[in-house]
PDB file of C-alpha atoms in Angstrom:
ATOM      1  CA  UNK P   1      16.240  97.267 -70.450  1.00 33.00           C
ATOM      2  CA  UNK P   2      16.443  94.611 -67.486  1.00 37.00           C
ATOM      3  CA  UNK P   3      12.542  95.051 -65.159  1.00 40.00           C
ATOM      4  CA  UNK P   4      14.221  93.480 -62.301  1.00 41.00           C
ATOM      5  CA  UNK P   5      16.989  92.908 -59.772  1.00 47.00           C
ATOM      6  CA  UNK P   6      17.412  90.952 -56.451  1.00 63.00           C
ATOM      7  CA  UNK P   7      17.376  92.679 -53.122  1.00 89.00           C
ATOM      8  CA  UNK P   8      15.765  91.808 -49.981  1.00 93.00           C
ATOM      9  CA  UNK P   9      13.365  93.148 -46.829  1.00 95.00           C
ATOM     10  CA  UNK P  10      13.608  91.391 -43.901  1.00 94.00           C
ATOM     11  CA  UNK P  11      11.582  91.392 -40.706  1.00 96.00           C
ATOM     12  CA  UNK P  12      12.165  89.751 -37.215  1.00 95.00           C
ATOM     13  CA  UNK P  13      11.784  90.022 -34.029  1.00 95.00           C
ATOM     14  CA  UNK P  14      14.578  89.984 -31.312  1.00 93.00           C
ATOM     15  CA  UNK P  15      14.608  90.276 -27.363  1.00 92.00           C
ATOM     16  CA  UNK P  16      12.180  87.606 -27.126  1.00 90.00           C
ATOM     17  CA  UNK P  17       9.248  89.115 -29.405  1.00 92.00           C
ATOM     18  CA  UNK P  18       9.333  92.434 -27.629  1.00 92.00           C
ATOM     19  CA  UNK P  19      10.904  94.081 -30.525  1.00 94.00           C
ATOM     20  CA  UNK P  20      10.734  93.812 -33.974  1.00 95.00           C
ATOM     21  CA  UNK P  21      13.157  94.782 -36.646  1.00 96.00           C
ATOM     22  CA  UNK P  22      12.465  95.901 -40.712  1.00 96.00           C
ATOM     23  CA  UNK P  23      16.072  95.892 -42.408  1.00 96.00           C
ATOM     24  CA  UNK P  24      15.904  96.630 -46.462  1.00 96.00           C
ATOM     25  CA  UNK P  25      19.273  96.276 -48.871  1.00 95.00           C
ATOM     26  CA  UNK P  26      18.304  98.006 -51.960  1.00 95.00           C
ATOM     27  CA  UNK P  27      21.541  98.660 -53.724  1.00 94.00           C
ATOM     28  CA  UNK P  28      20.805  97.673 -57.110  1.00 92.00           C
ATOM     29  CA  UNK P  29      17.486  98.609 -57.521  1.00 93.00           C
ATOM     30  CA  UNK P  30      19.063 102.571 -56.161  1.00 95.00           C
ATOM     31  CA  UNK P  31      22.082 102.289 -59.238  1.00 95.00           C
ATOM     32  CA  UNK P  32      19.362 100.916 -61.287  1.00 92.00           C
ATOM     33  CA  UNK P  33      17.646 104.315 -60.806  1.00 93.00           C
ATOM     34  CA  UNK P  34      19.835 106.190 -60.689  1.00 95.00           C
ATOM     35  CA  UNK P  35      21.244 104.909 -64.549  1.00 92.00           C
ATOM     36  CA  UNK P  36      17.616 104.906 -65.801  1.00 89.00           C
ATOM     37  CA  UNK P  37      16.915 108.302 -64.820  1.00 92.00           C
ATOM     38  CA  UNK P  38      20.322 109.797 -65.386  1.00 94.00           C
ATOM     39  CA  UNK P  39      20.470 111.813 -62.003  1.00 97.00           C
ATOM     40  CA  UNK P  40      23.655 113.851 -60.536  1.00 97.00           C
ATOM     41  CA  UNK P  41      25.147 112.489 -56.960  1.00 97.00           C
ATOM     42  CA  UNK P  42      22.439 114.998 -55.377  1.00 97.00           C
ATOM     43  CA  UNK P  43      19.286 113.762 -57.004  1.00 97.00           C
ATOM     44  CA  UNK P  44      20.756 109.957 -56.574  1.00 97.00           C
ATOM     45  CA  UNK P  45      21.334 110.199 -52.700  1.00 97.00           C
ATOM     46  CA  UNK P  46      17.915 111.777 -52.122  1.00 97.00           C
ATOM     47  CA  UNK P  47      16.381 108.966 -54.393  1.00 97.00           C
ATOM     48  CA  UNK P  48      18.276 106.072 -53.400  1.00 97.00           C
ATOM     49  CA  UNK P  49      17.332 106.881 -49.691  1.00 97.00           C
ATOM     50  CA  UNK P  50      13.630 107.647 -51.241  1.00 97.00           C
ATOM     51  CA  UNK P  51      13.541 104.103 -52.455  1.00 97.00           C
ATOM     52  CA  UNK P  52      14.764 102.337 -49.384  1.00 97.00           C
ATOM     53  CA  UNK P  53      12.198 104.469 -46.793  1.00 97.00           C
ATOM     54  CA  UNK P  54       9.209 103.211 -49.494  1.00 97.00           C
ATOM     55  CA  UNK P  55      10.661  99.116 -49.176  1.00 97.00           C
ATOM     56  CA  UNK P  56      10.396  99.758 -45.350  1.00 96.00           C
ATOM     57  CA  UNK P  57       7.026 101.149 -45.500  1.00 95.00           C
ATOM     58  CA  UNK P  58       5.617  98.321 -47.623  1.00 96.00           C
ATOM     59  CA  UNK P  59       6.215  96.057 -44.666  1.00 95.00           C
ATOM     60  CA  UNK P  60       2.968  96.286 -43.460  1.00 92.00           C
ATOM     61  CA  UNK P  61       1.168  95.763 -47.190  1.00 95.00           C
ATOM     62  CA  UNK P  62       0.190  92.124 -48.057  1.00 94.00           C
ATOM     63  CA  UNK P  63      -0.992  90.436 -51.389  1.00 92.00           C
ATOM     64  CA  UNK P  64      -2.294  92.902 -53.754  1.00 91.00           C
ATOM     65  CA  UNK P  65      -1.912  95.844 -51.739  1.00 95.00           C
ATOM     66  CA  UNK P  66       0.867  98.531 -52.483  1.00 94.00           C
ATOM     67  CA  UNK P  67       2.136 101.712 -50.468  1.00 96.00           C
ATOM     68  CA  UNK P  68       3.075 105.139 -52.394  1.00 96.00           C
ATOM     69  CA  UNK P  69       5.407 107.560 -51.286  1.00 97.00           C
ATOM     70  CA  UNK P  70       5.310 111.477 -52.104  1.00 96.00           C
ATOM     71  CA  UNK P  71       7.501 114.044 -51.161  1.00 97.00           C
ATOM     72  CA  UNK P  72       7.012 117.411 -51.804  1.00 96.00           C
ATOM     73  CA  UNK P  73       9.767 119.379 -50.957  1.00 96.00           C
ATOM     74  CA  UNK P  74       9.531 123.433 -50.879  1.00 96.00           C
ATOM     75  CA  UNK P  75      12.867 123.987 -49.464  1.00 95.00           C
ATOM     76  CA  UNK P  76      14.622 122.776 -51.359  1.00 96.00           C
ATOM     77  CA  UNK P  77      12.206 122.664 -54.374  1.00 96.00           C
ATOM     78  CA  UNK P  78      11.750 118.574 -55.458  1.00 97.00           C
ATOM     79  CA  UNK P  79       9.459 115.930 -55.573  1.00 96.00           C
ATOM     80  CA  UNK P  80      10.244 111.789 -54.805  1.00 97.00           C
ATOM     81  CA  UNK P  81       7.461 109.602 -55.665  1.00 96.00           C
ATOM     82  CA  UNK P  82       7.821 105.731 -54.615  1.00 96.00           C
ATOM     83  CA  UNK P  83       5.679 102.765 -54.845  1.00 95.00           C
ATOM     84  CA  UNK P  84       6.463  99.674 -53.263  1.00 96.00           C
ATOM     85  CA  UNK P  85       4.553  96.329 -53.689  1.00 94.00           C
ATOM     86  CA  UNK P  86       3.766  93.284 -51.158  1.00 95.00           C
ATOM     87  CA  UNK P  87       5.008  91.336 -54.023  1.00 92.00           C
ATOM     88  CA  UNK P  88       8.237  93.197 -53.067  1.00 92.00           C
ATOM     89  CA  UNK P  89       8.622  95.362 -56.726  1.00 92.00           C
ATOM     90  CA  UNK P  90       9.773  98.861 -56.255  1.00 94.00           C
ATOM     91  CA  UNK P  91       9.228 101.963 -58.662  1.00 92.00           C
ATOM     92  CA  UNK P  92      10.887 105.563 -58.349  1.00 94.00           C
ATOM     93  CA  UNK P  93      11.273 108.817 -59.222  1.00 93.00           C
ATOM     94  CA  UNK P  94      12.426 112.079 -58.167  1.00 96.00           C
ATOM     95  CA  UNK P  95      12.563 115.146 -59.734  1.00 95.00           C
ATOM     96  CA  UNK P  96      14.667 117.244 -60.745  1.00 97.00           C
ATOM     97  CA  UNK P  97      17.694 114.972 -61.975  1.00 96.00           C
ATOM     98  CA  UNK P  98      20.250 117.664 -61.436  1.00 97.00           C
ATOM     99  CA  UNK P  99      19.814 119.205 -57.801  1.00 97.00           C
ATOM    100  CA  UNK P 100      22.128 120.725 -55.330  1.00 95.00           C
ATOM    101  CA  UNK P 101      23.592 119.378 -52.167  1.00 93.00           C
ATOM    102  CA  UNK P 102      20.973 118.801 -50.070  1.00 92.00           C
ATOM    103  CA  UNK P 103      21.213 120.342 -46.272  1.00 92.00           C
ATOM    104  CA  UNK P 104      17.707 120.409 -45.055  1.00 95.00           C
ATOM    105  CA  UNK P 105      14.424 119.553 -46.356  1.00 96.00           C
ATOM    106  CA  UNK P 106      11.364 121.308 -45.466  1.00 97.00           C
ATOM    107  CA  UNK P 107       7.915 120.040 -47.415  1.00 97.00           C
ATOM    108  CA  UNK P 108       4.957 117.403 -46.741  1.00 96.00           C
ATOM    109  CA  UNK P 109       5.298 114.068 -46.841  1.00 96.00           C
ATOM    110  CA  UNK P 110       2.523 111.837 -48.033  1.00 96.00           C
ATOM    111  CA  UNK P 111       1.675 108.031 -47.635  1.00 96.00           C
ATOM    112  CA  UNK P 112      -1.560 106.045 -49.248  1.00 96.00           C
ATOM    113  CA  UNK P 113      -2.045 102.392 -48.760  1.00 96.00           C
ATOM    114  CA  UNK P 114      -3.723 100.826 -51.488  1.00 93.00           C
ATOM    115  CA  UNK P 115      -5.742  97.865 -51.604  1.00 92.00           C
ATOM    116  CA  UNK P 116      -6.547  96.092 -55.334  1.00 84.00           C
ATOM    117  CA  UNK P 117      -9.723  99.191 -55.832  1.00 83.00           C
ATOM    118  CA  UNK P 118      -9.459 101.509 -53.396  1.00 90.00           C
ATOM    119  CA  UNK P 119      -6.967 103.592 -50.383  1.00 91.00           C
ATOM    120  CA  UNK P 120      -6.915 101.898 -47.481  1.00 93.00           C
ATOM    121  CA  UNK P 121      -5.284 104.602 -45.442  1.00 93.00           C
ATOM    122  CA  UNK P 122      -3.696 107.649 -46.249  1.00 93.00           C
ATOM    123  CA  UNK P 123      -1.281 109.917 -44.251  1.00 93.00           C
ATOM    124  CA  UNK P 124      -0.262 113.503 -44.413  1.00 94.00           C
ATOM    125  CA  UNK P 125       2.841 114.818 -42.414  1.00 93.00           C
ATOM    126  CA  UNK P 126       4.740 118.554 -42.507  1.00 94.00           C
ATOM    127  CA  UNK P 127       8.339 117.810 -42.257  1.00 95.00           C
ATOM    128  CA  UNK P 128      10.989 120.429 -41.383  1.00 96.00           C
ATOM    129  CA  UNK P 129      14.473 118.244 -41.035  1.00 96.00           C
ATOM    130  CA  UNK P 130      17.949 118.131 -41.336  1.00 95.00           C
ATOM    131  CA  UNK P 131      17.583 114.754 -43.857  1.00 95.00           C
ATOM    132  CA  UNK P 132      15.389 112.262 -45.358  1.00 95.00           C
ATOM    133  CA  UNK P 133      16.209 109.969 -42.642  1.00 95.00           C
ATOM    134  CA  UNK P 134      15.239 112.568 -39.926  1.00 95.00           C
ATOM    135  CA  UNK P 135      11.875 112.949 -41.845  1.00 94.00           C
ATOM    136  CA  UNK P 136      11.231 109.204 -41.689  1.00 93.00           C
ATOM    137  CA  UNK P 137      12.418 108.780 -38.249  1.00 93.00           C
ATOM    138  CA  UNK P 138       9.246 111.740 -37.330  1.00 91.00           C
ATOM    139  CA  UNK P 139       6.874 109.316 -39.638  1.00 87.00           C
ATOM    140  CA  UNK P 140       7.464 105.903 -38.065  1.00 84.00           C
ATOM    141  CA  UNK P 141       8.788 106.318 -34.405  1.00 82.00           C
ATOM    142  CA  UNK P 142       8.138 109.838 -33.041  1.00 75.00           C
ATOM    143  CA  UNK P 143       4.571 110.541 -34.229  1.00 70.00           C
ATOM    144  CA  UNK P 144       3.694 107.074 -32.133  1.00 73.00           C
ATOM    145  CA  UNK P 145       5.709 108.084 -29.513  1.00 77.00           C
ATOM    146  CA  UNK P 146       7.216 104.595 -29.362  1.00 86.00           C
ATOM    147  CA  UNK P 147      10.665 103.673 -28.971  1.00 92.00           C
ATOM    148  CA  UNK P 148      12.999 103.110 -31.822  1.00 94.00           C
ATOM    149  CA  UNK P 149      15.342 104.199 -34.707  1.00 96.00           C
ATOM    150  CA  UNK P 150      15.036 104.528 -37.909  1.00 96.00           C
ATOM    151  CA  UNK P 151      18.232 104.931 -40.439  1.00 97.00           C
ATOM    152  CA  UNK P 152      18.171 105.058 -44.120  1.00 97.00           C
ATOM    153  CA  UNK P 153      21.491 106.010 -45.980  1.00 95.00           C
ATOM    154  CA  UNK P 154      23.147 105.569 -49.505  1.00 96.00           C
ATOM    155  CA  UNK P 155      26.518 105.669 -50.596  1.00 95.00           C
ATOM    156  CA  UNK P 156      28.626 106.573 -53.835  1.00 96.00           C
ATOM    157  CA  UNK P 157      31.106 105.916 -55.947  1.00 96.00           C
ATOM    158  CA  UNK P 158      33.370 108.938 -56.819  1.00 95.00           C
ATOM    159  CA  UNK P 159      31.690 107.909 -60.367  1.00 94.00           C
ATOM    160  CA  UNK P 160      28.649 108.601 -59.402  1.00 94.00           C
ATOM    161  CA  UNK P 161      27.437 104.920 -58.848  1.00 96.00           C
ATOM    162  CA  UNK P 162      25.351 104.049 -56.000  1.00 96.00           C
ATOM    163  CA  UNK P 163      27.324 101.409 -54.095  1.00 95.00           C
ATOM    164  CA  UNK P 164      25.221 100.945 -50.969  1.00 95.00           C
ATOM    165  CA  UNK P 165      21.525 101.924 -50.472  1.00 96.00           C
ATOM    166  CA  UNK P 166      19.425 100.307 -47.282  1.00 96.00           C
ATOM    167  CA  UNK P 167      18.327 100.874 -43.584  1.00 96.00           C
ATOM    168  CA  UNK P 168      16.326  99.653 -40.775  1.00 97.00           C
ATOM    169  CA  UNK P 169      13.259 100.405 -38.633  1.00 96.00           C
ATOM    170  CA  UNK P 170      14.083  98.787 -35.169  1.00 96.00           C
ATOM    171  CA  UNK P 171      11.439  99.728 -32.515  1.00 94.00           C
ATOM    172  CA  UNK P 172      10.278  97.852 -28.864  1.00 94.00           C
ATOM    173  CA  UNK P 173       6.807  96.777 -29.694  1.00 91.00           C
ATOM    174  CA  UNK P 174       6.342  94.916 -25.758  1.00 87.00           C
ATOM    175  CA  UNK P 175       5.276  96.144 -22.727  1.00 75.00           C
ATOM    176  CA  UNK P 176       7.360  97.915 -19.828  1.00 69.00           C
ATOM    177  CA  UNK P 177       8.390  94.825 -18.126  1.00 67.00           C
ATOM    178  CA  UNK P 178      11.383  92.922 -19.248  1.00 67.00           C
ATOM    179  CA  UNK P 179      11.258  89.988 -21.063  1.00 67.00           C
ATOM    180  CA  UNK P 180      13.079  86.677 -20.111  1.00 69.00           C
ATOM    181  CA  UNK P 181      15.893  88.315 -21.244  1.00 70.00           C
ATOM    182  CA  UNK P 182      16.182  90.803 -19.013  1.00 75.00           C
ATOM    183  CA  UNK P 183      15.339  93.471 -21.304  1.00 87.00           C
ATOM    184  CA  UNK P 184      13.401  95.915 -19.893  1.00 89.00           C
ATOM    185  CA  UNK P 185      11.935  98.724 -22.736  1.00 89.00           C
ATOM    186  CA  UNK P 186      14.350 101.813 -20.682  1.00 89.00           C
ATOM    187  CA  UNK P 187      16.965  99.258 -21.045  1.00 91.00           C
ATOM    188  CA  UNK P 188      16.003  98.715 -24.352  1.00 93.00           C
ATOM    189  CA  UNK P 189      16.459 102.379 -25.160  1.00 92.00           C
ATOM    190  CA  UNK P 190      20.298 102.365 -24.073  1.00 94.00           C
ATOM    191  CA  UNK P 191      21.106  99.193 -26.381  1.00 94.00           C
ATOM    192  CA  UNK P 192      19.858 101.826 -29.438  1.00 95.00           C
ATOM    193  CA  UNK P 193      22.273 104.116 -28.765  1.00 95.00           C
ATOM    194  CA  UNK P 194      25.630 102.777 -30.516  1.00 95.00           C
ATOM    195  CA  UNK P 195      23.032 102.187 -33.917  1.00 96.00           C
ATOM    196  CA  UNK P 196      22.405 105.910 -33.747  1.00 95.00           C
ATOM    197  CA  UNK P 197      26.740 105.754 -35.317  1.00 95.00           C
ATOM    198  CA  UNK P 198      26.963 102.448 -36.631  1.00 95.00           C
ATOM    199  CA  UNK P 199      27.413 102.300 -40.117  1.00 94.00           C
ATOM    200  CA  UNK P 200      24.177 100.990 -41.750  1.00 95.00           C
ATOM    201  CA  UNK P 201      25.775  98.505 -43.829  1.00 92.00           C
ATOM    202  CA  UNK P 202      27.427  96.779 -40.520  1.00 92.00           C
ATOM    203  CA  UNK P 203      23.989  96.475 -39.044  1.00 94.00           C
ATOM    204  CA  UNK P 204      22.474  94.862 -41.638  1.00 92.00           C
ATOM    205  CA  UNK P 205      25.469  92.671 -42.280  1.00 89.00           C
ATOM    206  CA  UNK P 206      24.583  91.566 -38.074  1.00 91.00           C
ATOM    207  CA  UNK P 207      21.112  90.820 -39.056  1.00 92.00           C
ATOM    208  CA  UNK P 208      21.731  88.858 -42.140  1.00 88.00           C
ATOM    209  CA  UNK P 209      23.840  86.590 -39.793  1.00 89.00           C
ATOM    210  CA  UNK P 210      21.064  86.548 -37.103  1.00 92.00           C
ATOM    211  CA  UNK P 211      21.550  88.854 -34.064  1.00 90.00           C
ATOM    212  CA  UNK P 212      21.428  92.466 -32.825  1.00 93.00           C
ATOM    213  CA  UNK P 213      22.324  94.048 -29.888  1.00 92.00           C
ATOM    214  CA  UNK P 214      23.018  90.688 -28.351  1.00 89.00           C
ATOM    215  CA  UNK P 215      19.803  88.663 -29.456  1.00 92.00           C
ATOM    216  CA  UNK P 216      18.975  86.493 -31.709  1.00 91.00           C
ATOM    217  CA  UNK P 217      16.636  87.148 -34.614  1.00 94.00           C
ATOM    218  CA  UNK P 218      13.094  84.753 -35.199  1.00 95.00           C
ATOM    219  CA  UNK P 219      12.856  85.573 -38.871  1.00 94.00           C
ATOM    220  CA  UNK P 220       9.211  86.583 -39.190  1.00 95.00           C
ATOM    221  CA  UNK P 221       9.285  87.156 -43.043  1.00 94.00           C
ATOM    222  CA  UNK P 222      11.559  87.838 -46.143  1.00 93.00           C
ATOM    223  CA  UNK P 223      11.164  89.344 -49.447  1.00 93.00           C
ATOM    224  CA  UNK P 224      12.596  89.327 -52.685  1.00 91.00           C
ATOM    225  CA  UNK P 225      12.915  92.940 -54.074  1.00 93.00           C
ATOM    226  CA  UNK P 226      12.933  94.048 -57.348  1.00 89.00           C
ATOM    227  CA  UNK P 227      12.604  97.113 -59.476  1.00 81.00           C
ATOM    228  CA  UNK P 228      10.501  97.224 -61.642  1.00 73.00           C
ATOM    229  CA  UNK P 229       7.236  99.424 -63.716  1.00 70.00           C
ATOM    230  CA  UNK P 230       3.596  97.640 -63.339  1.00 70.00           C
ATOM    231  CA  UNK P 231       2.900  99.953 -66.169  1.00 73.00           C
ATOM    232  CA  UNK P 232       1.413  98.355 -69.176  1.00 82.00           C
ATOM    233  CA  UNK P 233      -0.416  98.870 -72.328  1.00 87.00           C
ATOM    234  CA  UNK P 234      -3.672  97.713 -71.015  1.00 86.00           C
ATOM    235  CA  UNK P 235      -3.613  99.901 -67.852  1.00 80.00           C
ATOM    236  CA  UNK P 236      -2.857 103.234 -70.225  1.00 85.00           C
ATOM    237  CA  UNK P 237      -6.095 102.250 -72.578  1.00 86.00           C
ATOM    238  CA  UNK P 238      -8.176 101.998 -68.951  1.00 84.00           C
ATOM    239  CA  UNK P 239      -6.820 105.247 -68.181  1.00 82.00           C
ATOM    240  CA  UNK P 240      -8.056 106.435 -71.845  1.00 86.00           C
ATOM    241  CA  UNK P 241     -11.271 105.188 -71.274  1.00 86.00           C
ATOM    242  CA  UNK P 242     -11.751 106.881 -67.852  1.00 83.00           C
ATOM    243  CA  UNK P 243     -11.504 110.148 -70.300  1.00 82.00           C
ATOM    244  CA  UNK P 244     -14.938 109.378 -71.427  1.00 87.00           C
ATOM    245  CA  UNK P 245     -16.219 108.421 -75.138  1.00 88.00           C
ATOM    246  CA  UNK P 246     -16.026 111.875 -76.020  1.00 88.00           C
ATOM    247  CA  UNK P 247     -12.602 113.001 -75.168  1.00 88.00           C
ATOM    248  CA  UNK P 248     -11.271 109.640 -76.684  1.00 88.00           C
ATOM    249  CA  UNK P 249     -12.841 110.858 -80.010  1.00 89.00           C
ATOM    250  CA  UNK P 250     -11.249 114.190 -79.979  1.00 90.00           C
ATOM    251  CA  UNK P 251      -7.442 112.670 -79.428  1.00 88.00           C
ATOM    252  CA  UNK P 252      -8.687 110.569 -82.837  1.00 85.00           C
ATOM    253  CA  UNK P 253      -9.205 114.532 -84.959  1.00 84.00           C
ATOM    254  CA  UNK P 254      -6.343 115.776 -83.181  1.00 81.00           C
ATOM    255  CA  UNK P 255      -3.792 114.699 -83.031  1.00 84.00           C
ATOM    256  CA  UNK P 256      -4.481 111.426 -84.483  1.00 84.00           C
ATOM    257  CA  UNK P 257      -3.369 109.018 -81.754  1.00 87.00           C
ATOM    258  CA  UNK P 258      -2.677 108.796 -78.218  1.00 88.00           C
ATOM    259  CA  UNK P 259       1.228 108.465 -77.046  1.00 88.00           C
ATOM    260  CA  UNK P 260       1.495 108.235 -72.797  1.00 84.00           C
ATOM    261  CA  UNK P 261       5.273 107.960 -71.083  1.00 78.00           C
ATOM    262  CA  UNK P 262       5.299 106.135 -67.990  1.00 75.00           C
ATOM    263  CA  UNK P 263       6.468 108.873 -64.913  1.00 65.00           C
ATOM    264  CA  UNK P 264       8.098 106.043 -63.517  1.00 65.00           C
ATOM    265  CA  UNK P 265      10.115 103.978 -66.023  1.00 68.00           C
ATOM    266  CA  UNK P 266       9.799 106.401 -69.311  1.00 69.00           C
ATOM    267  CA  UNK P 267       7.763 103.768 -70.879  1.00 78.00           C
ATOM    268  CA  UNK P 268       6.271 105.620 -74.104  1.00 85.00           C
ATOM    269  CA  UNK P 269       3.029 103.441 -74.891  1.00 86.00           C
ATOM    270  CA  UNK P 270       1.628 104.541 -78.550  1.00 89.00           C
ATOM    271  CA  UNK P 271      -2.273 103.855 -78.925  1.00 90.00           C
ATOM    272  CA  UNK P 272      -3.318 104.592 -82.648  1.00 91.00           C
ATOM    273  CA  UNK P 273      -6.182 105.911 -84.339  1.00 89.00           C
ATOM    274  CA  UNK P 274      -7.513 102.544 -85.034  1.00 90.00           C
ATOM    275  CA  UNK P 275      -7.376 101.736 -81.364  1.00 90.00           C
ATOM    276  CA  UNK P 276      -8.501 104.552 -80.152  1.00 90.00           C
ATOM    277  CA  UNK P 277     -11.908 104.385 -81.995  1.00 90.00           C
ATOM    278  CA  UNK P 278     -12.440 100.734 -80.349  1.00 90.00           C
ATOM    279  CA  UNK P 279     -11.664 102.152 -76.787  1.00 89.00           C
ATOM    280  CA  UNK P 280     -14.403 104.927 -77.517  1.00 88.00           C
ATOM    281  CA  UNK P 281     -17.067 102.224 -78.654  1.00 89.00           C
ATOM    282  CA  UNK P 282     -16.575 100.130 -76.197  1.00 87.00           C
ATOM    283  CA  UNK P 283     -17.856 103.093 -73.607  1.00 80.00           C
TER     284      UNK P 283
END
């Protein structure tokens, strides 16, 4: 199975610093999902957009540190998780595979920033919207009270096949007098309004060529994305251990070994009897 495929997060700033832009393209690593977890156009849209609002939050996570994403939706009943990297390497999954269209989404919506040991900050937020993107709109703009827009969206094939998954975060991080472009942050606020209909696809296709709303873009950063499981062999034994000595022992009498599937990926990692007695002497 192929771990990883290009895709990119950029971030700039425009109108002279005053405002800042986050603009993912996530289209293969959404199809790549989608395949892997064999979801119907329903569970695919929700996920692709899933994976694209997790690549925007990791904007703010640097070196080892990594974001996760939960949604818990009641109405209709599903859960997304996401996990996004500074390193750029996305995970997801949302269950169930097979839902209905979905109209409305009323749940909580959960955040953690991780460092390399331990959360850095964590975030809790009741949504009760029309979309995802509505939901993530609340999260990054309204709750701040700040100005911006936020648009996530995913398209598809009449196949099924995702053939477009991204979005933006574009927000005035300045003060209330305008800049040397003449951009005051009300003024700012009227430029937003054709993005509200754009097509998503068109705006990012402005920023890869370096402008928006009439200003140029000083690149701050770009990352490579990929998608792809940090799951691994080891990490299952340290989970093992965690057990304690004496539950290790008892998965040796029954029943024999330990076999752990990945939530993510479906990775099923097999840890035998052998192995298992070595995890439970070296506690």
């Amino acid at each position: 199975m192929t771990k990883a495929v290009s895709g990119a997060l950029v971030q700039a700033l425009l109108f002279d610093g005053n405002a800042r832009i986050l603009a993912v393209i996530a289209t293969n690593q959404a199809e790549a999902n989608r395949h892997h977890h064999e979801l119907n156009s329903n569970s695919a849209m929700l996920a692709s957009e899933g994976v694209v609002a997790t690549l925007l939050m990791s904007a703010s996570t640097h070196q080892k540190e990594k974001i996760l994403l939960e949604i818990v939706g009641t109405v209709p009943e599903f859960t997304f998780s996401g996990e996004a990297t500074a390193t750029g390497r996305v995970r997801a999954r949302v269950h169930p595979k097979d839902m209905d269209t979905v109209s409305s989404i009323i749940g909580q919506l959960v955040t953690i920033k991780w460092g390399e040991h331990e959360a850095l900050h964590r975030a809790v937020a009741n949504i009760d919207h029309d979309s995802l993107e509505a939901a993530i709109q609340s999260y990054f703009v309204e709750s701040d009270n700040s100005i911006g827009l936020v648009r996530i969206g995913a398209e598809l094939l009449d196949t099924g096949e995702v053939s477009f998954a991204g979005g933006f975060v574009v927000e005035w991080i300045g003060g209330d007098n305008p800049s040397e472009l003449g951009v005051s942050a009300d003024q700012f606020k009227e430029l937003l309004k054709p993005l509200y209909t754009e097509r998503i696809s068109d705006v990012i296709s402005q920023v890869a060529f370096g402008s928006l709303m009439g200003s140029e873009l000083e690149l701050l950063e770009r990352r490579e994305v990929s998608l792809g499981c940090t799951c691994s062999l080891s990490k299952v034994e340290k989970t093992l251990q965690s057990l304690g000595a004496e539950e290790v022992r008892s998965l040796i009498v029954d029943p024999g070994q330990a076999d752990v599937t990945c939530h993510f990926c479906g990775t099923t990692y097999h840890v035998g009897p052998e192995r298992l007695v070595e995890l439970a002497d070296d506690l």
